[in-house]
PDB file of C-alpha atoms in Angstrom:
ATOM      1  CA  MET A   1      -1.540 -20.372 -22.040  1.00 58.00           C
ATOM      2  CA  GLY A   2       1.991 -21.509 -21.036  1.00 72.00           C
ATOM      3  CA  SER A   3       2.917 -23.529 -17.990  1.00 83.00           C
ATOM      4  CA  LEU A   4       4.770 -20.609 -16.525  1.00 86.00           C
ATOM      5  CA  GLU A   5       1.570 -18.283 -17.105  1.00 88.00           C
ATOM      6  CA  THR A   6      -0.660 -20.754 -16.138  1.00 89.00           C
ATOM      7  CA  GLY A   7       1.140 -21.477 -12.719  1.00 93.00           C
ATOM      8  CA  VAL A   8       1.577 -17.403 -11.746  1.00 94.00           C
ATOM      9  CA  LEU A   9      -1.871 -17.032 -12.387  1.00 94.00           C
ATOM     10  CA  ILE A  10      -3.205 -19.597  -9.969  1.00 94.00           C
ATOM     11  CA  GLY A  11      -0.634 -18.714  -8.103  1.00 96.00           C
ATOM     12  CA  SER A  12      -2.088 -15.206  -7.235  1.00 97.00           C
ATOM     13  CA  ILE A  13      -5.913 -16.835  -6.976  1.00 96.00           C
ATOM     14  CA  VAL A  14      -4.621 -19.102  -4.229  1.00 97.00           C
ATOM     15  CA  PHE A  15      -2.169 -16.594  -2.465  1.00 98.00           C
ATOM     16  CA  SER A  16      -5.149 -14.066  -2.327  1.00 98.00           C
ATOM     17  CA  SER A  17      -8.243 -16.688  -1.590  1.00 97.00           C
ATOM     18  CA  ILE A  18      -5.347 -17.941   1.587  1.00 98.00           C
ATOM     19  CA  SER A  19      -4.894 -14.450   2.300  1.00 97.00           C
ATOM     20  CA  CYS A  20      -8.306 -13.681   2.580  1.00 97.00           C
ATOM     21  CA  VAL A  21      -8.962 -16.252   5.013  1.00 97.00           C
ATOM     22  CA  PHE A  22      -6.512 -14.930   6.780  1.00 96.00           C
ATOM     23  CA  LEU A  23      -7.697 -12.204   7.377  1.00 96.00           C
ATOM     24  CA  ILE A  24     -10.916 -13.118   8.226  1.00 97.00           C
ATOM     25  CA  TYR A  25      -9.717 -15.098  11.220  1.00 95.00           C
ATOM     26  CA  GLN A  26      -7.469 -12.232  12.271  1.00 93.00           C
ATOM     27  CA  CYS A  27     -10.611  -9.799  12.131  1.00 95.00           C
ATOM     28  CA  VAL A  28     -12.778 -12.583  14.259  1.00 95.00           C
ATOM     29  CA  VAL A  29      -9.688 -13.009  16.490  1.00 94.00           C
ATOM     30  CA  ASN A  30      -8.871  -9.367  17.647  1.00 91.00           C
ATOM     31  CA  PHE A  31     -10.556  -7.057  15.150  1.00 92.00           C
ATOM     32  CA  THR A  32      -9.273  -3.752  14.308  1.00 89.00           C
ATOM     33  CA  LYS A  33     -10.343  -1.127  11.660  1.00 88.00           C
ATOM     34  CA  LEU A  34      -7.392  -1.567   9.986  1.00 88.00           C
ATOM     35  CA  ARG A  35      -7.594  -5.420   9.561  1.00 91.00           C
ATOM     36  CA  LEU A  36     -11.002  -4.750   8.225  1.00 93.00           C
ATOM     37  CA  ALA A  37      -9.524  -2.209   5.918  1.00 92.00           C
ATOM     38  CA  CYS A  38      -7.032  -4.536   4.647  1.00 93.00           C
ATOM     39  CA  LEU A  39      -9.321  -7.797   4.878  1.00 95.00           C
ATOM     40  CA  LEU A  40     -12.077  -5.854   2.147  1.00 94.00           C
ATOM     41  CA  SER A  41      -8.982  -4.432   0.068  1.00 94.00           C
ATOM     42  CA  THR A  42      -7.637  -8.398  -0.425  1.00 96.00           C
ATOM     43  CA  LEU A  43     -10.954  -9.230  -1.517  1.00 96.00           C
ATOM     44  CA  ALA A  44     -11.401  -6.482  -3.534  1.00 95.00           C
ATOM     45  CA  ILE A  45      -7.452  -8.038  -5.086  1.00 96.00           C
ATOM     46  CA  PHE A  46      -8.894 -11.871  -5.143  1.00 97.00           C
ATOM     47  CA  PHE A  47     -11.608 -10.598  -7.381  1.00 95.00           C
ATOM     48  CA  ILE A  48      -8.922  -8.802  -9.699  1.00 95.00           C
ATOM     49  CA  THR A  49      -6.816 -12.286 -10.060  1.00 95.00           C
ATOM     50  CA  ILE A  50     -10.015 -14.171 -10.535  1.00 93.00           C
ATOM     51  CA  CYS A  51     -10.617 -11.803 -13.881  1.00 91.00           C
ATOM     52  CA  ASN A  52      -6.885 -11.952 -14.641  1.00 92.00           C
ATOM     53  CA  TYR A  53      -7.365 -15.144 -15.075  1.00 90.00           C
ATOM     54  CA  CYS A  54     -10.941 -15.591 -16.880  1.00 87.00           C
ATOM     55  CA  GLN A  55      -9.151 -13.317 -19.803  1.00 85.00           C
ATOM     56  CA  ALA A  56      -6.422 -14.925 -19.609  1.00 84.00           C
ATOM     57  CA  GLN A  57      -8.134 -17.876 -20.602  1.00 75.00           C
ATOM     58  CA  PRO A  58      -8.766 -19.220 -24.309  1.00 67.00           C
ATOM     59  CA  THR A  59     -12.224 -20.234 -23.377  1.00 61.00           C
ATOM     60  CA  SER A  60     -15.571 -18.879 -23.127  1.00 58.00           C
ATOM     61  CA  TRP A  61     -14.251 -17.487 -19.983  1.00 58.00           C
ATOM     62  CA  SER A  62     -12.423 -14.375 -22.281  1.00 58.00           C
ATOM     63  CA  ASN A  63     -15.818 -13.910 -24.218  1.00 64.00           C
ATOM     64  CA  TRP A  64     -17.240 -13.066 -20.437  1.00 72.00           C
ATOM     65  CA  ILE A  65     -14.394 -10.781 -19.683  1.00 76.00           C
ATOM     66  CA  SER A  66     -13.088  -8.568 -22.872  1.00 81.00           C
ATOM     67  CA  ILE A  67      -9.958  -6.732 -22.712  1.00 84.00           C
ATOM     68  CA  SER A  68     -11.714  -3.766 -22.249  1.00 87.00           C
ATOM     69  CA  LEU A  69     -14.099  -5.057 -19.517  1.00 88.00           C
ATOM     70  CA  TYR A  70     -11.052  -6.144 -17.276  1.00 89.00           C
ATOM     71  CA  TRP A  71      -8.974  -2.484 -17.271  1.00 90.00           C
ATOM     72  CA  ILE A  72     -12.420  -0.874 -16.367  1.00 92.00           C
ATOM     73  CA  ILE A  73     -12.527  -3.809 -13.477  1.00 92.00           C
ATOM     74  CA  PHE A  74      -9.031  -3.290 -12.725  1.00 92.00           C
ATOM     75  CA  ALA A  75      -9.003   0.618 -12.314  1.00 93.00           C
ATOM     76  CA  LEU A  76     -12.090   0.785 -10.310  1.00 95.00           C
ATOM     77  CA  ILE A  77     -10.284  -2.150  -7.594  1.00 95.00           C
ATOM     78  CA  ARG A  78      -7.295   0.473  -7.964  1.00 94.00           C
ATOM     79  CA  ALA A  79      -9.028   3.224  -6.703  1.00 95.00           C
ATOM     80  CA  LEU A  80     -10.733   1.084  -4.310  1.00 95.00           C
ATOM     81  CA  TYR A  81      -8.286  -0.551  -3.304  1.00 94.00           C
ATOM     82  CA  THR A  82      -5.923   2.763  -2.132  1.00 94.00           C
ATOM     83  CA  THR A  83      -9.088   4.738  -1.003  1.00 95.00           C
ATOM     84  CA  ILE A  84     -10.202   2.206   1.499  1.00 93.00           C
ATOM     85  CA  LEU A  85      -6.348   1.975   2.902  1.00 90.00           C
ATOM     86  CA  VAL A  86      -5.773   5.534   2.839  1.00 93.00           C
ATOM     87  CA  VAL A  87      -8.975   6.577   4.815  1.00 91.00           C
ATOM     88  CA  CYS A  88      -7.948   4.050   7.293  1.00 88.00           C
ATOM     89  CA  MET A  89      -4.461   5.374   7.736  1.00 87.00           C
ATOM     90  CA  LEU A  90      -5.606   8.419   8.071  1.00 89.00           C
ATOM     91  CA  ASP A  91      -8.253   7.192  10.626  1.00 86.00           C
ATOM     92  CA  MET A  92      -5.785   5.445  12.263  1.00 81.00           C
ATOM     93  CA  GLY A  93      -3.109   8.647  12.533  1.00 81.00           C
ATOM     94  CA  ARG A  94      -5.743  10.824  13.857  1.00 80.00           C
ATOM     95  CA  LYS A  95      -6.075  10.105  17.222  1.00 75.00           C
ATOM     96  CA  PHE A  96      -2.097  11.577  17.288  1.00 73.00           C
ATOM     97  CA  TYR A  97      -2.507  15.029  16.360  1.00 77.00           C
ATOM     98  CA  GLY A  98      -5.655  16.098  18.639  1.00 71.00           C
ATOM     99  CA  GLU A  99      -7.576  19.273  17.330  1.00 73.00           C
ATOM    100  CA  ASN A 100      -5.905  19.906  14.606  1.00 71.00           C
ATOM    101  CA  ARG A 101      -5.900  16.592  12.959  1.00 69.00           C
ATOM    102  CA  TRP A 102      -7.824  17.532  10.074  1.00 75.00           C
ATOM    103  CA  ASN A 103      -5.652  20.871  10.249  1.00 75.00           C
ATOM    104  CA  THR A 104      -1.968  19.153   9.201  1.00 86.00           C
ATOM    105  CA  TYR A 105      -0.311  19.551   5.795  1.00 89.00           C
ATOM    106  CA  LEU A 106       0.471  16.090   5.671  1.00 90.00           C
ATOM    107  CA  PHE A 107      -3.191  15.490   5.852  1.00 91.00           C
ATOM    108  CA  LYS A 108      -4.236  18.059   3.498  1.00 92.00           C
ATOM    109  CA  ILE A 109      -1.728  16.902   0.971  1.00 95.00           C
ATOM    110  CA  THR A 110      -3.069  12.870   1.028  1.00 95.00           C
ATOM    111  CA  ILE A 111      -6.383  13.987   0.740  1.00 96.00           C
ATOM    112  CA  LEU A 112      -5.908  16.090  -2.702  1.00 97.00           C
ATOM    113  CA  GLN A 113      -3.789  13.177  -3.802  1.00 97.00           C
ATOM    114  CA  LEU A 114      -6.358  10.930  -3.218  1.00 97.00           C
ATOM    115  CA  ILE A 115      -8.876  12.746  -4.854  1.00 97.00           C
ATOM    116  CA  VAL A 116      -7.033  13.749  -7.632  1.00 96.00           C
ATOM    117  CA  PHE A 117      -6.028   9.505  -8.044  1.00 96.00           C
ATOM    118  CA  ASP A 118      -9.981   8.745  -7.767  1.00 96.00           C
ATOM    119  CA  ALA A 119     -10.614  11.269 -10.611  1.00 96.00           C
ATOM    120  CA  ALA A 120      -8.013  10.060 -12.784  1.00 94.00           C
ATOM    121  CA  ASN A 121      -9.149   6.441 -12.549  1.00 95.00           C
ATOM    122  CA  ILE A 122     -12.552   7.345 -12.724  1.00 95.00           C
ATOM    123  CA  VAL A 123     -11.186   9.269 -16.245  1.00 94.00           C
ATOM    124  CA  ASP A 124      -9.424   5.891 -17.483  1.00 92.00           C
ATOM    125  CA  VAL A 125     -12.317   4.341 -16.825  1.00 93.00           C
ATOM    126  CA  ILE A 126     -14.669   6.503 -19.338  1.00 93.00           C
ATOM    127  CA  MET A 127     -11.985   7.059 -21.789  1.00 92.00           C
ATOM    128  CA  ILE A 128     -12.266   2.980 -21.632  1.00 90.00           C
ATOM    129  CA  TYR A 129     -15.564   2.693 -22.211  1.00 89.00           C
ATOM    130  CA  GLU A 130     -16.016   5.239 -24.872  1.00 88.00           C
ATOM    131  CA  SER A 131     -13.173   4.129 -26.967  1.00 83.00           C
ATOM    132  CA  LYS A 132     -13.583   0.384 -26.193  1.00 75.00           C
ATOM    133  CA  ARG A 133      -9.521   0.588 -26.019  1.00 75.00           C
ATOM    134  CA  ASP A 134      -7.593  -2.497 -24.959  1.00 72.00           C
ATOM    135  CA  HIS A 135      -5.576  -1.034 -22.507  1.00 74.00           C
ATOM    136  CA  SER A 136      -5.073   2.689 -20.264  1.00 78.00           C
ATOM    137  CA  GLU A 137      -3.418   5.844 -22.044  1.00 81.00           C
ATOM    138  CA  PHE A 138      -0.027   5.297 -20.795  1.00 80.00           C
ATOM    139  CA  PRO A 139       0.645   8.623 -19.580  1.00 84.00           C
ATOM    140  CA  LEU A 140      -2.422   8.362 -17.816  1.00 87.00           C
ATOM    141  CA  PHE A 141      -2.087   4.730 -16.405  1.00 86.00           C
ATOM    142  CA  LEU A 142       2.092   6.497 -15.391  1.00 86.00           C
ATOM    143  CA  SER A 143       0.489   9.177 -13.231  1.00 89.00           C
ATOM    144  CA  GLN A 144      -1.808   6.637 -11.636  1.00 91.00           C
ATOM    145  CA  LEU A 145       1.169   4.509 -10.662  1.00 89.00           C
ATOM    146  CA  ILE A 146       3.273   7.404  -9.344  1.00 90.00           C
ATOM    147  CA  LEU A 147      -0.465   8.783  -7.307  1.00 93.00           C
ATOM    148  CA  GLY A 148      -1.102   5.922  -6.028  1.00 92.00           C
ATOM    149  CA  VAL A 149       2.337   5.052  -4.576  1.00 90.00           C
ATOM    150  CA  SER A 150       2.685   8.491  -3.490  1.00 92.00           C
ATOM    151  CA  THR A 151      -0.968   8.870  -1.607  1.00 94.00           C
ATOM    152  CA  ILE A 152      -0.374   5.637   0.384  1.00 91.00           C
ATOM    153  CA  THR A 153       3.394   6.391   1.403  1.00 89.00           C
ATOM    154  CA  SER A 154       1.825  10.313   2.345  1.00 92.00           C
ATOM    155  CA  SER A 155      -1.263   8.115   4.257  1.00 91.00           C
ATOM    156  CA  PHE A 156       1.613   6.508   6.147  1.00 88.00           C
ATOM    157  CA  LEU A 157       3.800   9.339   7.412  1.00 87.00           C
ATOM    158  CA  TYR A 158       1.013  11.240   8.374  1.00 89.00           C
ATOM    159  CA  ALA A 159      -0.235   7.902  10.714  1.00 85.00           C
ATOM    160  CA  PHE A 160       3.658   7.364  11.830  1.00 81.00           C
ATOM    161  CA  TYR A 161       5.328  10.824  11.994  1.00 80.00           C
ATOM    162  CA  PRO A 162       3.913  11.477  15.251  1.00 76.00           C
ATOM    163  CA  VAL A 163       5.785   8.406  16.774  1.00 70.00           C
ATOM    164  CA  LEU A 164       8.871   8.519  14.411  1.00 67.00           C
ATOM    165  CA  THR A 165       9.163  12.342  15.950  1.00 66.00           C
ATOM    166  CA  ILE A 166      11.240  13.637  18.857  1.00 49.00           C
ATOM    167  CA  HIS A 167      10.002  16.965  19.854  1.00 40.00           C
ATOM    168  CA  MET A 168      12.300  19.290  21.221  1.00 36.00           C
ATOM    169  CA  SER A 169      11.637  21.468  24.086  1.00 36.00           C
ATOM    170  CA  LYS A 170      13.386  24.458  24.945  1.00 38.00           C
ATOM    171  CA  SER A 171      16.017  23.350  26.927  1.00 39.00           C
ATOM    172  CA  THR A 172      17.216  20.753  23.992  1.00 38.00           C
ATOM    173  CA  SER A 173      16.321  17.283  25.691  1.00 40.00           C
ATOM    174  CA  PRO A 174      13.821  15.576  23.679  1.00 44.00           C
ATOM    175  CA  LYS A 175      10.403  15.137  25.457  1.00 45.00           C
ATOM    176  CA  GLN A 176       9.412  11.323  26.499  1.00 45.00           C
ATOM    177  CA  ILE A 177       8.933   9.346  23.784  1.00 51.00           C
ATOM    178  CA  ASN A 178       7.257   6.091  23.530  1.00 68.00           C
ATOM    179  CA  ALA A 179      10.309   3.385  22.225  1.00 74.00           C
ATOM    180  CA  GLN A 180       7.347   0.861  21.980  1.00 75.00           C
ATOM    181  CA  SER A 181       5.363   3.286  19.280  1.00 74.00           C
ATOM    182  CA  ALA A 182       8.627   4.027  17.352  1.00 76.00           C
ATOM    183  CA  ALA A 183       9.849   1.002  16.557  1.00 80.00           C
ATOM    184  CA  VAL A 184       6.681  -0.437  15.514  1.00 80.00           C
ATOM    185  CA  GLY A 185       5.697   2.826  13.487  1.00 78.00           C
ATOM    186  CA  THR A 186       9.723   2.100  11.819  1.00 81.00           C
ATOM    187  CA  TRP A 187       8.911  -1.532  11.381  1.00 85.00           C
ATOM    188  CA  TYR A 188       6.098  -0.369   9.365  1.00 83.00           C
ATOM    189  CA  MET A 189       7.226   2.652   7.402  1.00 81.00           C
ATOM    190  CA  THR A 190      10.212   0.221   6.206  1.00 85.00           C
ATOM    191  CA  ILE A 191       8.598  -2.766   5.667  1.00 87.00           C
ATOM    192  CA  THR A 192       5.599  -0.726   3.430  1.00 83.00           C
ATOM    193  CA  GLY A 193       8.166   1.138   1.900  1.00 84.00           C
ATOM    194  CA  ILE A 194      10.608  -2.058   0.256  1.00 89.00           C
ATOM    195  CA  LEU A 195       6.972  -3.370  -1.354  1.00 86.00           C
ATOM    196  CA  SER A 196       6.588  -0.111  -2.440  1.00 84.00           C
ATOM    197  CA  ILE A 197       9.716   0.102  -4.512  1.00 89.00           C
ATOM    198  CA  LEU A 198       9.393  -3.561  -5.798  1.00 89.00           C
ATOM    199  CA  TYR A 199       6.090  -2.343  -6.757  1.00 87.00           C
ATOM    200  CA  LEU A 200       7.673   0.325  -8.503  1.00 86.00           C
ATOM    201  CA  ILE A 201      10.512  -1.926  -9.943  1.00 89.00           C
ATOM    202  CA  LEU A 202       7.864  -4.661 -11.030  1.00 87.00           C
ATOM    203  CA  TYR A 203       6.372  -1.795 -13.503  1.00 85.00           C
ATOM    204  CA  LEU A 204       9.682   0.307 -14.873  1.00 84.00           C
ATOM    205  CA  ILE A 205      10.725  -3.942 -15.690  1.00 84.00           C
ATOM    206  CA  SER A 206       6.973  -4.154 -17.326  1.00 79.00           C
ATOM    207  CA  PHE A 207       7.928  -0.276 -19.818  1.00 77.00           C
ATOM    208  CA  CYS A 208      11.576  -1.383 -20.324  1.00 77.00           C
ATOM    209  CA  PHE A 209       9.842  -4.043 -22.510  1.00 72.00           C
ATOM    210  CA  ASN A 210       6.820  -2.657 -23.376  1.00 67.00           C
ATOM    211  CA  ASP A 211       6.531   0.278 -25.444  1.00 59.00           C
ATOM    212  CA  ASP A 212       2.469   0.260 -24.588  1.00 63.00           C
ATOM    213  CA  LEU A 213       0.595  -1.122 -22.292  1.00 68.00           C
ATOM    214  CA  ASP A 214      -0.330  -4.377 -23.727  1.00 72.00           C
ATOM    215  CA  TYR A 215      -2.485  -6.713 -21.749  1.00 76.00           C
ATOM    216  CA  ASN A 216       0.092  -8.846 -19.097  1.00 85.00           C
ATOM    217  CA  PRO A 217      -1.179 -11.823 -17.438  1.00 89.00           C
ATOM    218  CA  ILE A 218       2.316 -12.783 -15.561  1.00 90.00           C
ATOM    219  CA  GLY A 219       2.508  -8.563 -14.891  1.00 89.00           C
ATOM    220  CA  ASN A 220      -1.272  -8.086 -13.648  1.00 92.00           C
ATOM    221  CA  ALA A 221      -0.744 -11.131 -11.457  1.00 94.00           C
ATOM    222  CA  CYS A 222       2.363 -10.045  -9.570  1.00 93.00           C
ATOM    223  CA  ASP A 223       0.483  -6.422  -9.352  1.00 93.00           C
ATOM    224  CA  ALA A 224      -2.140  -8.292  -7.409  1.00 96.00           C
ATOM    225  CA  ILE A 225       0.182 -10.278  -5.444  1.00 96.00           C
ATOM    226  CA  LEU A 226       2.594  -7.121  -3.900  1.00 94.00           C
ATOM    227  CA  ARG A 227      -0.929  -5.583  -3.271  1.00 94.00           C
ATOM    228  CA  VAL A 228      -1.937  -8.144  -1.005  1.00 96.00           C
ATOM    229  CA  CYS A 229       1.895  -8.395   0.723  1.00 94.00           C
ATOM    230  CA  ILE A 230       1.514  -4.965   1.601  1.00 91.00           C
ATOM    231  CA  THR A 231      -2.238  -5.328   2.578  1.00 93.00           C
ATOM    232  CA  LEU A 232      -0.689  -8.173   4.547  1.00 93.00           C
ATOM    233  CA  ALA A 233       2.559  -6.184   6.041  1.00 90.00           C
ATOM    234  CA  ILE A 234      -0.132  -3.832   7.566  1.00 88.00           C
ATOM    235  CA  SER A 235      -2.549  -5.749   9.114  1.00 88.00           C
ATOM    236  CA  LEU A 236       0.130  -8.703  11.011  1.00 86.00           C
ATOM    237  CA  PRO A 237       1.903  -8.158  14.096  1.00 85.00           C
ATOM    238  CA  PRO A 238       5.555  -7.247  13.337  1.00 85.00           C
ATOM    239  CA  PRO A 239       8.052  -9.561  14.655  1.00 86.00           C
ATOM    240  CA  SER A 240       8.253  -9.381  18.512  1.00 87.00           C
ATOM    241  CA  ASN A 241      11.619 -10.141  18.694  1.00 90.00           C
ATOM    242  CA  ILE A 242      12.995  -7.253  15.758  1.00 87.00           C
ATOM    243  CA  ILE A 243      10.265  -4.754  17.341  1.00 86.00           C
ATOM    244  CA  HIS A 244      12.494  -5.171  20.574  1.00 86.00           C
ATOM    245  CA  ALA A 245      16.175  -5.040  19.083  1.00 87.00           C
ATOM    246  CA  MET A 246      15.106  -1.630  17.349  1.00 83.00           C
ATOM    247  CA  LYS A 247      12.845  -0.862  20.725  1.00 82.00           C
ATOM    248  CA  MET A 248      16.258  -1.309  22.387  1.00 85.00           C
ATOM    249  CA  LYS A 249      18.367   0.848  19.796  1.00 81.00           C
ATOM    250  CA  ILE A 250      16.054   3.520  20.208  1.00 74.00           C
ATOM    251  CA  VAL A 251      16.344   4.088  23.751  1.00 74.00           C
ATOM    252  CA  GLU A 252      19.567   3.708  23.750  1.00 75.00           C
ATOM    253  CA  ARG A 253      20.051   6.258  21.080  1.00 70.00           C
ATOM    254  CA  MET A 254      17.756   8.888  22.969  1.00 64.00           C
ATOM    255  CA  SER A 255      20.133   8.370  26.180  1.00 66.00           C
ATOM    256  CA  THR A 256      22.864   8.842  24.317  1.00 61.00           C
ATOM    257  CA  TYR A 257      21.071  12.023  23.217  1.00 54.00           C
ATOM    258  CA  ASP A 258      19.954  12.971  26.707  1.00 52.00           C
ATOM    259  CA  SER A 259      23.271  12.873  28.148  1.00 50.00           C
ATOM    260  CA  PRO A 260      24.760  16.221  29.616  1.00 48.00           C
ATOM    261  CA  ASN A 261      28.022  14.942  27.716  1.00 50.00           C
ATOM    262  CA  SER A 262      27.098  12.993  24.820  1.00 44.00           C
ATOM    263  CA  ARG A 263      28.025  16.526  22.180  1.00 41.00           C
ATOM    264  CA  TYR A 264      31.458  16.751  23.705  1.00 38.00           C
ATOM    265  CA  ASN A 265      32.327  12.980  24.086  1.00 44.00           C
ATOM    266  CA  THR A 266      32.202  12.200  20.453  1.00 40.00           C
ATOM    267  CA  VAL A 267      35.165  15.624  19.804  1.00 36.00           C
TER     268      VAL A 267
END
């Protein structure tokens, strides 16, 4: 194992372990269900980073975690990680919908995607176990990748769509909206969107250089680091100066929209 590979693998373990300690502190100081969900997800990723390191070591550790066992653990943790985050986001967003919280298109689409995603991971585990494969089938892995990102994205849309949308009345003037909530929602959607794009780019690069899904310790370590970054981005409070600037921008836009002469000033 080269020095670069060793550094990346150890770095992923250190980063995820520090993140776990930090999230434990956050849960103790200011507990929320969202932070608890992020902590549980990060603990799962911390475990997979250790498995990744042990499998990559050319010692007796690699006999303890075979490649087949590693991919089984990876599939189970991938399903657990996504399920925890999605369920928490749905629970957080339901308060914005009142009695119709379980009867929206976003909620139904998210639940359907999550069921299919978890089922695909279970099928993946069974196939690897039965055939003793050293990697997942490419079509199945690709579908899991797309479904995972899509499911998390739709759960975020469900949670933050109400605060990002200005409902229109018959007089075409916007109803009162909490600019602070809109700014916070915009921040979380933006930062998680960027990290999700980076996650897809990681695998796009991996697919370009590999014809199949051979075990790649560095790629798996980067996968873990990006997943931990997503949980940190969700659990940490947004920067106050950025939120203030976004809030002022939203208030300015709303006041301009609300002006009776604004539609004529642009002519």
